[in-house]
Coordinates of C-alpha atoms and ligand atoms in Angstrom, one line a residue:
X1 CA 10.9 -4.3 -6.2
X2 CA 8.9 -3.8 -9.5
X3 CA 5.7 -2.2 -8.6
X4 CA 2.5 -1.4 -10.6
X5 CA -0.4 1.0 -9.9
X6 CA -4.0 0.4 -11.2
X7 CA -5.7 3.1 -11.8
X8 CA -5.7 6.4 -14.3
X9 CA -6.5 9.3 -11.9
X10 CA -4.9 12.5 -10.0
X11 CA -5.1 10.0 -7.0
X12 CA -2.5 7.2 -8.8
X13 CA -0.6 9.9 -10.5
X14 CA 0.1 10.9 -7.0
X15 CA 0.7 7.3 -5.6
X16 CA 3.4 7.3 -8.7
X17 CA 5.2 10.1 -7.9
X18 CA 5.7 9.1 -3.9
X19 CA 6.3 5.7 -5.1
X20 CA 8.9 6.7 -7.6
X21 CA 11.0 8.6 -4.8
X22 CA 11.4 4.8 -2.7
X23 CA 14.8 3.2 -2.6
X24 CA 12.7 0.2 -3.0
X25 CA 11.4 1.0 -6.0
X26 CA 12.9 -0.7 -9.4
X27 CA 10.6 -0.4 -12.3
X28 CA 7.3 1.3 -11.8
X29 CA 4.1 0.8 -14.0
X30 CA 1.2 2.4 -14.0
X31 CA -2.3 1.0 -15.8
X32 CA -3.7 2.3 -17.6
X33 CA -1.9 5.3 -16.1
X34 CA -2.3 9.5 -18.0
X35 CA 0.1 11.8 -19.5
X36 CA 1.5 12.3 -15.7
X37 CA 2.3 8.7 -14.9
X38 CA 3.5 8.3 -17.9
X39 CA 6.5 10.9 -17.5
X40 CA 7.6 9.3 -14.2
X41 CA 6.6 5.3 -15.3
X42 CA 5.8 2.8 -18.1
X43 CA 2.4 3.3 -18.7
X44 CA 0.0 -0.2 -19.8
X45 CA -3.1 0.0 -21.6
X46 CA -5.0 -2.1 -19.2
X47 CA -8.6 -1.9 -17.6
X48 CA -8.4 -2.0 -13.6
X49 CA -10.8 -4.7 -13.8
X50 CA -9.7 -7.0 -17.0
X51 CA -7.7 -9.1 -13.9
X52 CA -6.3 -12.0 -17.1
X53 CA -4.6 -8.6 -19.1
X54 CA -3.1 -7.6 -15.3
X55 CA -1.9 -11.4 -14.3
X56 CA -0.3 -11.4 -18.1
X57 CA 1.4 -8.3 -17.1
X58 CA 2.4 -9.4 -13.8
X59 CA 4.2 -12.1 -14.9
X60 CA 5.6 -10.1 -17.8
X61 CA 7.4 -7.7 -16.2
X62 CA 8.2 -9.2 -12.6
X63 CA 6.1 -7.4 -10.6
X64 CA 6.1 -7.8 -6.8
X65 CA 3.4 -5.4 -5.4
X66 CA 0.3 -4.0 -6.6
X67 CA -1.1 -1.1 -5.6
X68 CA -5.2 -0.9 -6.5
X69 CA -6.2 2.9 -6.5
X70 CA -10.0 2.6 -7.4
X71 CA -12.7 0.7 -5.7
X72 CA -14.4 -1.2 -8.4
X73 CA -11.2 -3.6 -9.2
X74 CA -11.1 -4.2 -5.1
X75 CA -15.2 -4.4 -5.2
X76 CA -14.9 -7.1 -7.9
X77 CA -12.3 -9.0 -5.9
X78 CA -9.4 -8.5 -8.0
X79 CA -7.1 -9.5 -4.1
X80 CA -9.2 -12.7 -4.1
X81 CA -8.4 -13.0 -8.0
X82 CA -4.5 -12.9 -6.9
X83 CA -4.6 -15.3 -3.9
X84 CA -6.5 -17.9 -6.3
X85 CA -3.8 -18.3 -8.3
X86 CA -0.8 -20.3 -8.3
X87 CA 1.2 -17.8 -10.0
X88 CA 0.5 -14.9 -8.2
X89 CA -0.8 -15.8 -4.7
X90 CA 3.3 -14.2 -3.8
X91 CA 2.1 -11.2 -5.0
X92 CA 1.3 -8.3 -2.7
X93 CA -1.5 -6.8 -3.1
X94 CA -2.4 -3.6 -1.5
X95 CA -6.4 -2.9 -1.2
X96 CA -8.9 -5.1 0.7
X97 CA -10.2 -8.4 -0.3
X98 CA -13.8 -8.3 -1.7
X99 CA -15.3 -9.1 1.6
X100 CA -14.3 -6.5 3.3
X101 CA -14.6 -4.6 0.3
X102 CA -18.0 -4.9 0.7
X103 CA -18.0 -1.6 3.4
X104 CA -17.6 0.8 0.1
X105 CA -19.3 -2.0 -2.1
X106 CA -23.0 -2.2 0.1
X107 CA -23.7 0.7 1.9
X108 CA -26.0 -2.0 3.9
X109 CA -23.3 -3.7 4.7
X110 CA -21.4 -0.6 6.0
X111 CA -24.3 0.0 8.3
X112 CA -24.5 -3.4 10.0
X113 CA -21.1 -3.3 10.4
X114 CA -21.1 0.0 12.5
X115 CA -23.7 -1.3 14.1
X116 CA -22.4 -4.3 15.5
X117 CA -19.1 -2.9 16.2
X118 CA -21.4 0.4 18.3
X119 CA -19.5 2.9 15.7
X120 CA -21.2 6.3 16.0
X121 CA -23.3 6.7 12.7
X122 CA -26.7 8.4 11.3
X123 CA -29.8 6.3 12.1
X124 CA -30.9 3.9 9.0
X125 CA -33.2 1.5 7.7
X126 CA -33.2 -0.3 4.8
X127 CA -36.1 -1.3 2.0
X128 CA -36.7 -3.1 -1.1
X129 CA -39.4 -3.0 -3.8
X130 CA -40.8 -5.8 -1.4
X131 CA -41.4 -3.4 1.2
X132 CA -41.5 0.3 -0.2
X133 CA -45.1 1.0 1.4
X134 CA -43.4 0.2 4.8
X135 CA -40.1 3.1 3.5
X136 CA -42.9 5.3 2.9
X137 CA -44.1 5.4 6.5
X138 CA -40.4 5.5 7.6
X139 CA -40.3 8.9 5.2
X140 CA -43.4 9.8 7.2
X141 CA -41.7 9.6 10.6
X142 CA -38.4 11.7 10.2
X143 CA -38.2 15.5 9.5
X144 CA -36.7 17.1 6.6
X145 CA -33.9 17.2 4.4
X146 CA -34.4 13.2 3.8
X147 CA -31.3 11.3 3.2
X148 CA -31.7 7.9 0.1
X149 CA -28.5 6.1 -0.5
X150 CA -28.6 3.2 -3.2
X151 CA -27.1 0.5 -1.7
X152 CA -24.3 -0.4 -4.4
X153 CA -21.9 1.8 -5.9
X154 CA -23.1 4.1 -8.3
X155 CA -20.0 6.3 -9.1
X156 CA -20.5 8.3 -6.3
X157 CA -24.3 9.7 -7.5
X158 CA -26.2 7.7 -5.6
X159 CA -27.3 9.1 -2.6
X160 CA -30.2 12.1 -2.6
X161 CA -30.6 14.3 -0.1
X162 CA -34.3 16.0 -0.7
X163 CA -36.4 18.5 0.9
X164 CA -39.7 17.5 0.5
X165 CA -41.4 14.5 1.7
X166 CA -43.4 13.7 -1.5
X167 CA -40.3 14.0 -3.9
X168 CA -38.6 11.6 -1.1
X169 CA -41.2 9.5 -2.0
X170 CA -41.4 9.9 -5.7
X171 CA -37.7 9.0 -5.7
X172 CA -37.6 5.7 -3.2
X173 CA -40.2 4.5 -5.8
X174 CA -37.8 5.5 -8.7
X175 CA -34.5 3.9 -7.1
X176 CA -36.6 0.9 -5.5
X177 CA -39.1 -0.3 -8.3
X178 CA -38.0 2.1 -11.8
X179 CA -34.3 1.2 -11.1
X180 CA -32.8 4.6 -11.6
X181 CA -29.6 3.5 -10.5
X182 CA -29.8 -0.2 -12.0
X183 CA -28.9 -3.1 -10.0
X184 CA -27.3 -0.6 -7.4
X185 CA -30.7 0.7 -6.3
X186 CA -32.5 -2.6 -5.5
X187 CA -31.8 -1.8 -1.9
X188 CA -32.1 1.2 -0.7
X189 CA -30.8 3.1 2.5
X190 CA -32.8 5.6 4.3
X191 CA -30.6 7.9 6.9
X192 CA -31.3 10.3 9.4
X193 CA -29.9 13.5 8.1
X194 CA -27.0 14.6 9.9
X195 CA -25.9 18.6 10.0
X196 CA -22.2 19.3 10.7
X197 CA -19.0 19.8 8.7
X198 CA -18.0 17.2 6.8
X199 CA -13.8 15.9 6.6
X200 CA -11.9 12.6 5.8
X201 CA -9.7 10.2 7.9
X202 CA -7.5 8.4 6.4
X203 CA -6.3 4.7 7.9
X204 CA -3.7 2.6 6.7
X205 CA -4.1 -1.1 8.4
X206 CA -2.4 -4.7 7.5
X207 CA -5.3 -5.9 9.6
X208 CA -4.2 -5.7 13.2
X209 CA -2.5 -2.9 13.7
X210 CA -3.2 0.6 12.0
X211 CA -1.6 3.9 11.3
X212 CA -3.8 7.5 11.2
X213 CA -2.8 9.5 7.9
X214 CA -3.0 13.1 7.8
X215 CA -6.4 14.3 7.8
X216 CA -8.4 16.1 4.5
X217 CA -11.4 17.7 3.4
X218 CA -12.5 17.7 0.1
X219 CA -14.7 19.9 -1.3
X220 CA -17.5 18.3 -3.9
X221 CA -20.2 20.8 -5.0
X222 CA -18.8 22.2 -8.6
X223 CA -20.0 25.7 -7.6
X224 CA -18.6 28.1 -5.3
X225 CA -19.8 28.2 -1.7
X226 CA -20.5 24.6 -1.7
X227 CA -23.7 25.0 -4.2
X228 CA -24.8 22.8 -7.1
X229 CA -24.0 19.2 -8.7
X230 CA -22.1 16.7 -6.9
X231 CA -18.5 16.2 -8.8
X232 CA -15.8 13.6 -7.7
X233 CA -13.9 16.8 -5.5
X234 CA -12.8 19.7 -6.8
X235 CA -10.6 20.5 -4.0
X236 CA -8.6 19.4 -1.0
X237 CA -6.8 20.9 2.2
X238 CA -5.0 19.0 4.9
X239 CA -4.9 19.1 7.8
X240 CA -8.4 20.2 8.5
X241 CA -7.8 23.1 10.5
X242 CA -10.9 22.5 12.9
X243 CA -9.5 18.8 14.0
X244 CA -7.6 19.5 17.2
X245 CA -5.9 16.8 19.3
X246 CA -8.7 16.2 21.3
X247 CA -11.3 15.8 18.6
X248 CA -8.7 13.4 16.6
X249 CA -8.2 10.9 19.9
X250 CA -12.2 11.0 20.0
X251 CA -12.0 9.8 16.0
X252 CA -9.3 6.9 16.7
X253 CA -11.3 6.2 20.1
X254 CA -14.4 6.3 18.8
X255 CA -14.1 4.9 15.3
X256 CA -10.6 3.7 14.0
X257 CA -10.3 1.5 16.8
X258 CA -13.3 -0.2 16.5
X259 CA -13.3 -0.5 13.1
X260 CA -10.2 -1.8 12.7
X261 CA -11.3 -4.4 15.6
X262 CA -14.2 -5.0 14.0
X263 CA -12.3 -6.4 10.7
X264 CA -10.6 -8.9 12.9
X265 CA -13.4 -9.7 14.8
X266 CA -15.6 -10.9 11.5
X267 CA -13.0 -12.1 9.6
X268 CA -12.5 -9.9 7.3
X269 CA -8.8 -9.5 5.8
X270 CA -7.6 -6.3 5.4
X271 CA -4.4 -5.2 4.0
X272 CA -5.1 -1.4 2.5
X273 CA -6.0 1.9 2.6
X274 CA -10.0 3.0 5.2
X275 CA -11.2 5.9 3.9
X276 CA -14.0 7.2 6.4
X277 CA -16.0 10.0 5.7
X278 CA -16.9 11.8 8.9
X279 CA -19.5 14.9 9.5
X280 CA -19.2 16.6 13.0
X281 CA -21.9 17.0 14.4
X282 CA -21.5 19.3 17.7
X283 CA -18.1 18.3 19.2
X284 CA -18.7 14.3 17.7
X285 CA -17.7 12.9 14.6
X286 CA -20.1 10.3 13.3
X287 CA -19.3 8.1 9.9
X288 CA -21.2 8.9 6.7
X289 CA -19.1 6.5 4.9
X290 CA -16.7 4.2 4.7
X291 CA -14.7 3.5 0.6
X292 CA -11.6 0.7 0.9
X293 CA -9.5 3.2 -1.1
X294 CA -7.8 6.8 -1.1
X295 CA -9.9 10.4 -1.5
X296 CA -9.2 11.9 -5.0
X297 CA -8.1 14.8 -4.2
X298 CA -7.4 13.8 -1.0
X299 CA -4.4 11.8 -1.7
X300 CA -2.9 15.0 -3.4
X301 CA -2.7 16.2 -0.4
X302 CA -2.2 13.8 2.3
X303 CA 0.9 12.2 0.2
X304 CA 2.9 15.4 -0.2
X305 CA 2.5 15.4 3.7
X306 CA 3.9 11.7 3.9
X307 CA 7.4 12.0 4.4
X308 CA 8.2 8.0 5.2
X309 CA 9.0 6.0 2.8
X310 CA 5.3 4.5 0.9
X311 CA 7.0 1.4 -0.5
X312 CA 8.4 0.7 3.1
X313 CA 4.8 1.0 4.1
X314 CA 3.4 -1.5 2.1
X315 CA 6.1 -3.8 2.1
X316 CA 4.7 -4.0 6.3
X317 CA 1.5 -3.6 5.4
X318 CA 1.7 -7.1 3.0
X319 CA 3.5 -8.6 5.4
X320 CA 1.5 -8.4 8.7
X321 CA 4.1 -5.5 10.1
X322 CA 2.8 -1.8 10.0
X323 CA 3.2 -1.7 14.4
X324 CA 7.0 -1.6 13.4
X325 CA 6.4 1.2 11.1
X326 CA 7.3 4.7 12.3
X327 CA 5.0 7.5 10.4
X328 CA 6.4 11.0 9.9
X329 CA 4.5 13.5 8.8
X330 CA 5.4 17.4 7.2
X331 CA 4.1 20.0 9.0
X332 CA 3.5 22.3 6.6
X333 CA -0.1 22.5 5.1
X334 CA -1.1 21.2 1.8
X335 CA -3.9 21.9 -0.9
X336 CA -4.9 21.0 -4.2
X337 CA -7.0 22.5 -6.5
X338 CA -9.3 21.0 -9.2
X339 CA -9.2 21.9 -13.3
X340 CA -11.9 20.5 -15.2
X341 CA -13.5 20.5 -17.9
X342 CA -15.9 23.3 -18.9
X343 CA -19.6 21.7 -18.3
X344 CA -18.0 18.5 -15.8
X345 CA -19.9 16.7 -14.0
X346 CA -22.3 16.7 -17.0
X347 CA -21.2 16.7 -20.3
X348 CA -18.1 18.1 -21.5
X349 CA -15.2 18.3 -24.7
X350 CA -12.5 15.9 -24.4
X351 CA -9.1 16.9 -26.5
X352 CA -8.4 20.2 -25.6
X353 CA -4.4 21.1 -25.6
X354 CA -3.1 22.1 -22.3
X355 CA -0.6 24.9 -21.9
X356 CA 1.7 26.6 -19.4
X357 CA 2.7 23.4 -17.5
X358 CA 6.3 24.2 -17.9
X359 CA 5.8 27.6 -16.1
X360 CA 4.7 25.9 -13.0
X361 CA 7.1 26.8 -10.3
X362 CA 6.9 25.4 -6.6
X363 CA 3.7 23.5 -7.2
X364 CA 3.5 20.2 -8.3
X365 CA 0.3 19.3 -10.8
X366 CA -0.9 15.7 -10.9
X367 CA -2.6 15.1 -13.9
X368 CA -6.1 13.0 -13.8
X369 CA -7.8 13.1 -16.9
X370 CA -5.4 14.2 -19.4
X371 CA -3.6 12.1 -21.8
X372 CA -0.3 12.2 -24.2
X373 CA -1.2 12.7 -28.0
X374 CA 1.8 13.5 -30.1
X375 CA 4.1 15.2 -28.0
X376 CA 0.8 17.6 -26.3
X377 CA -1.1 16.9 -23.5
X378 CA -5.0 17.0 -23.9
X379 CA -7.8 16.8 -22.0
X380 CA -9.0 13.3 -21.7
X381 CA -11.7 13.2 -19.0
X382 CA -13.6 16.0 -16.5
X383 CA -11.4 16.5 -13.8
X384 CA -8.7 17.5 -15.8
X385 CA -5.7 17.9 -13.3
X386 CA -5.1 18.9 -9.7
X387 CA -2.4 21.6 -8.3
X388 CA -1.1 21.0 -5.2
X389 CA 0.9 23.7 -3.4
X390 CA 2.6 23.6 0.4
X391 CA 2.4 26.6 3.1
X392 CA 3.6 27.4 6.6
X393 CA -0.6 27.6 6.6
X394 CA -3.3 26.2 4.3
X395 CA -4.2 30.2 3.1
X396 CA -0.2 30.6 1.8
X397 CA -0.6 26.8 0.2
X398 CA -4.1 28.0 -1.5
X399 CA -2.9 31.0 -2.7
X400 CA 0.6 29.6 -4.2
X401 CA -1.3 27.3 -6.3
X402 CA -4.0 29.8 -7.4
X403 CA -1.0 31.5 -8.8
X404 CA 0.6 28.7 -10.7
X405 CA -3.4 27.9 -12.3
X406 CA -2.7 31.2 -13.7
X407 CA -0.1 30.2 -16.0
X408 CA -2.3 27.1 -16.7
X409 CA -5.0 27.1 -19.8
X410 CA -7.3 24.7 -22.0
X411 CA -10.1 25.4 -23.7
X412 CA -13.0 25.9 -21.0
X413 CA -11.1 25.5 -18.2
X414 CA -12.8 25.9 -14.7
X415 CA -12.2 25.7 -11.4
X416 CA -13.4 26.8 -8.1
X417 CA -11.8 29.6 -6.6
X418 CA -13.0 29.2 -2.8
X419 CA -11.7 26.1 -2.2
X420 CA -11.2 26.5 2.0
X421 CA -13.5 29.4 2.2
X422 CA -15.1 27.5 4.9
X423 CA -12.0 27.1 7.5
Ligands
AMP501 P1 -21.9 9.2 0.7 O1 -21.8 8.7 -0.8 O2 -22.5 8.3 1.6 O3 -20.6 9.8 1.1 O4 -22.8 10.5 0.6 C1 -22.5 11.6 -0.3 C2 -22.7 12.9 0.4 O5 -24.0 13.0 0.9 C3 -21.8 13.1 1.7 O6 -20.5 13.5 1.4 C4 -22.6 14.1 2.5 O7 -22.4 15.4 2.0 C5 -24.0 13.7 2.2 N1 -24.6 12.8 3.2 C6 -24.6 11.5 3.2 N2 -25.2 11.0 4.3 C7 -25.7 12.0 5.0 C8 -26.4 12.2 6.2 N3 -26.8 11.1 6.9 N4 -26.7 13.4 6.6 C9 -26.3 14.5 5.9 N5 -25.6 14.5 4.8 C10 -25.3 13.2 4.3
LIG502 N1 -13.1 12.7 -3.0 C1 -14.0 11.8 -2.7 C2 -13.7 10.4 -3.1 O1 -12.6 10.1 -3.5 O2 -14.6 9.6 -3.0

C-alpha cells in the first residue's frame, strides 16, 4: 500500500523508518516530513492541518493509509474531514476522530470521562471567569503545591503547578479572565496534586479490542535532575524498570480496560494510538493525562522494541481486527536521548550544520527538528534529534548512545546527561 505520515518530528521520523521495513509498504510519504524522513521517503511540503493540500495529495499519489502523528490535525478533526468525503471516505485513517479526540483536546472532557467510566484519577473541579471567586475558595481548601491546567491544548505549557496559595490565585485570575493562554484558558482545571513517579502507557485500539505497547518514561525538565522549564521530553527509556507484572495487570485492570470500554460505551470511534500519562502513587497508578497520539520521545523507544509488523497493525486496526493481531515485543531495553538547541525551550538559533552523523555506529538517530539545505543537514527547530541505542539493560542502552552523541556536534548543542538517573 502507499502510505503517508503527517507530521515533522523525531516521533514520525520513527513511525517512517518502522513503516519503511513493512512488506506492505509501497511508496511511503511523509509531510511535511525533516532531513530524516526524507532519506527513507518522499517528503511533501504540507501543513498537518491544511486537510484540501493533504486530500490533493492523497488522490495524487494513491495513498491508502494515513498515519496522523500530532494531535492538533486529529483535534481539528482531520478523520472526520476524511469520512466526509466521497473521495476519501476508503481511506484509512489511523488517529481518533475529533470526538474522541476531545480526551487530549479538553482536559474537561478527559475528566468526566474518567469519571464516569470510575478510572482512578487526581481530584478536580473546574471554573470559568463566571465563577473564579468560587476557584478561589476551592484554592483555599486544598494544601500545597496547587495543580491549574488550561482546559485546551496549549502546546504542552499549560498546566502550573505552584507553591503558594496567593500566586495560585494570581494565576487562575490570569488564565481565567487575562487569557494567558488564549482561548485554551477560558476553562480552567484545578487538581489535587498527586506525588509519585510519573511513566507512559501506550494503547493501540480499533475500538473494541486493544493491544498494551511497551511501556516509557520520558523525561521533561531541560535540566539535570529533573529541574527547570518544561520541554517537549528530552529523554526516554523503555521498559520502565519499576513496572512489574503485577503493577502492569493493575494498569490494564484498572485503566486500559475501562477506558477502552468507555469509548464504546459513549460512542466514540476510535481507531489509533491512547497515550496515558500515569503517576504512581504508592503501589497505584492514577491517570494525569490522556493525548490520542504517540510520546515524542517515547515512540523512539517503544518502536525499536516493536518487532511485528506496524503496517500489519494498522491495516487491523482500520479494519475492526487488532484481537487477530499477535504483538511481539524485543526484550532488550531501549533509550533515546534528546539534542537540542542551545537556549530550547525558550529561544534558540535555527541553521546550525550538523556533523558526525556518518560516525554513528550501533545507534540509530531520528531526526526532529533538523532539515536538508544543500546537501547539509541543519538545525531547524529545538529539539534537534534523538539517539536511540538498545542493551541487554537500559544502563548498557544509555551508555551506547551517550557514546555515539560524542561523535555528534552543532553549534550549542545540549543535552541532558542523566537521562534514567532516577531508575
Ligand atoms: P499534563 O499536561 O496534564 O500531562 O501535565 C503536565 C505535567 O504536570 C505532568 O507530566 C506532571 O508532571 C504534572 N502534573 C499534572 N497533573 C498533576 C497532578 N495532579 N499532580 C502532580 N503533578 C501533575
Ligand atoms: N513526551 C510527551 C509528549 O509527547 O507529549
Amino acid at each position: 500500500m502507499n502510505i503517508l505520515v503527517l507530521g515533522s518530528g523525531g516521533r514520525e521520523h520513527t513511525f517512517a523508518w518502522k513503516i519503511a521495513k513493512s512488506s506492505h509498504c509501497e511508496n511511503l510519504f511523509v509531510a511535511p516530513g525533516n532531513s530524516g524522513t526524507k532519506s527513507i521517503a518522499t517528503n511533501l511540503d504540507i501543513s498537518v492541518t491544511d486537510f484540501e493540500a493533504i486530500k490533493e495529495a492523497v488522490l495524487e499519489n494513491n495513498i491508502d493509509l494515513v498515519v496522523v502523528g500530532p494531535e492538533d490535525p486529529l483535534v481539528q478533526g482531520v478523520h472526520d474531514f476524511f469520512l466526509e468525503d466521497q473521495d476519501l471516505k476508503n481511506v484509512a485513517v489511523i488517529g481518533p476522530q475529533k470526538a474522541a479526540a476531545e480526551l487530549e483536546g479538553s482536559k474537561e472532557f478527559a475528566k468526566e470521562f474518567m469519571m464516569r467510566h470510575k478510572i482512578p484519577t487526581a481530584a478536580y473541579q473546574s471554573f470559568t471567569k463566571d465563577n473564579v471567586e468560587e476557584g478561589y475558595k476551592f484554592l483555599e481548601s486544598l494544601n500545597a503545591p496547587y495543580v491549574l491546567k488550561a482546559d485546551g491544548l496549549a502546546a504542552g505549557k499549560g498546566v502550573l503547578i505552584l507553591n503558594d496559595l496567593e500566586e495560585a490565585k494570581t494565576e487562575l485570575k490570569n488564565m481565567l479572565v487575562d487569557a494567558k493562554f488564549g482561548d485554551a484558558s477560558t476553562k480552567v482545571v484545578i487538581e489535587e496534586f498527586l506525588d509519585g513517579i510519573e511513566l507512559s502507557c501506550f494503547v493501540l485500539t480499533d475500538g473494541k479490542d486493544y493491544k498494551i505497547l511497551p511501556t516509557a518514561k520520558d523525561y521533561k525538565r531541560i535540566g539535570e535532575g529533573d529541574t527547570g522549564l518544561n520541554t517537549g521530553g528530552m529523554g526516554a527509556v523503555s521498559p520502565v524498570p519499576f513496572v512489574t507484572a503485577d503493577f502492569l495487570s493493575i494498569i490494564e485492570n484498572q485503566i486500559v480496560k475501562p477506558t477502552v470500554d468507555g469509548l464504546q460505551k459513549d460512542n466514540l470511534p476510535y481507531v489509533g494510538f491512547i497515550f496515558i500519562g500515569l503517576i504512581k502513587v504508592g503501589d497505584y497508578p492514577k491517570v494525569i493525562e490522556y493525548n490520542v497520539r504517540m510520546g515524542d520521545p517515547e515512540t523512539e523507544v517503544v518502536l525499536p522494541r516493536l518487532k511485528t509488523d506496524l503496517v500489519a497493525i494498522f491495516k487491523a486496526m482500520a479494519s475492526g481486527t487488532l484481537a487477530d493481531i499477535k504483538i511481539e515485543i524485543d526484550e532488550r531495553a531501549a533509550t533515546t536521548i534528546m539534542l537540542v538547541s542551545g537556549g530550547y525551550p525558550e529561544a534558540y538559533e535555527k541553521g546550525k550544520e550538523i556533523t558526525g552523523l556518518e560516525k554513528v555506529e550501533d545507534s540509530i538517530v531520528f531526526h526532529a527538528g533538523a532539515n536538508d539545505t544543500d546537501g547539509k543537514v541543519v538545525t531547524s527547530g529545538g529539539r534537534v534529534m534523538a539517539v536511540t541505542s538498545y542493551g541487554d539493560t537500559y544502563q548498557e542502552a544509555i551508555k551506547k548512545s551517550y557514546q555515539n552523541i560524542e561523535k555528534l556536534h552543532f553549534d550549542k548543542m545540549y543535552y541532558r546527561k542523566d537521562i534514567g538517573f532516577d531508575l
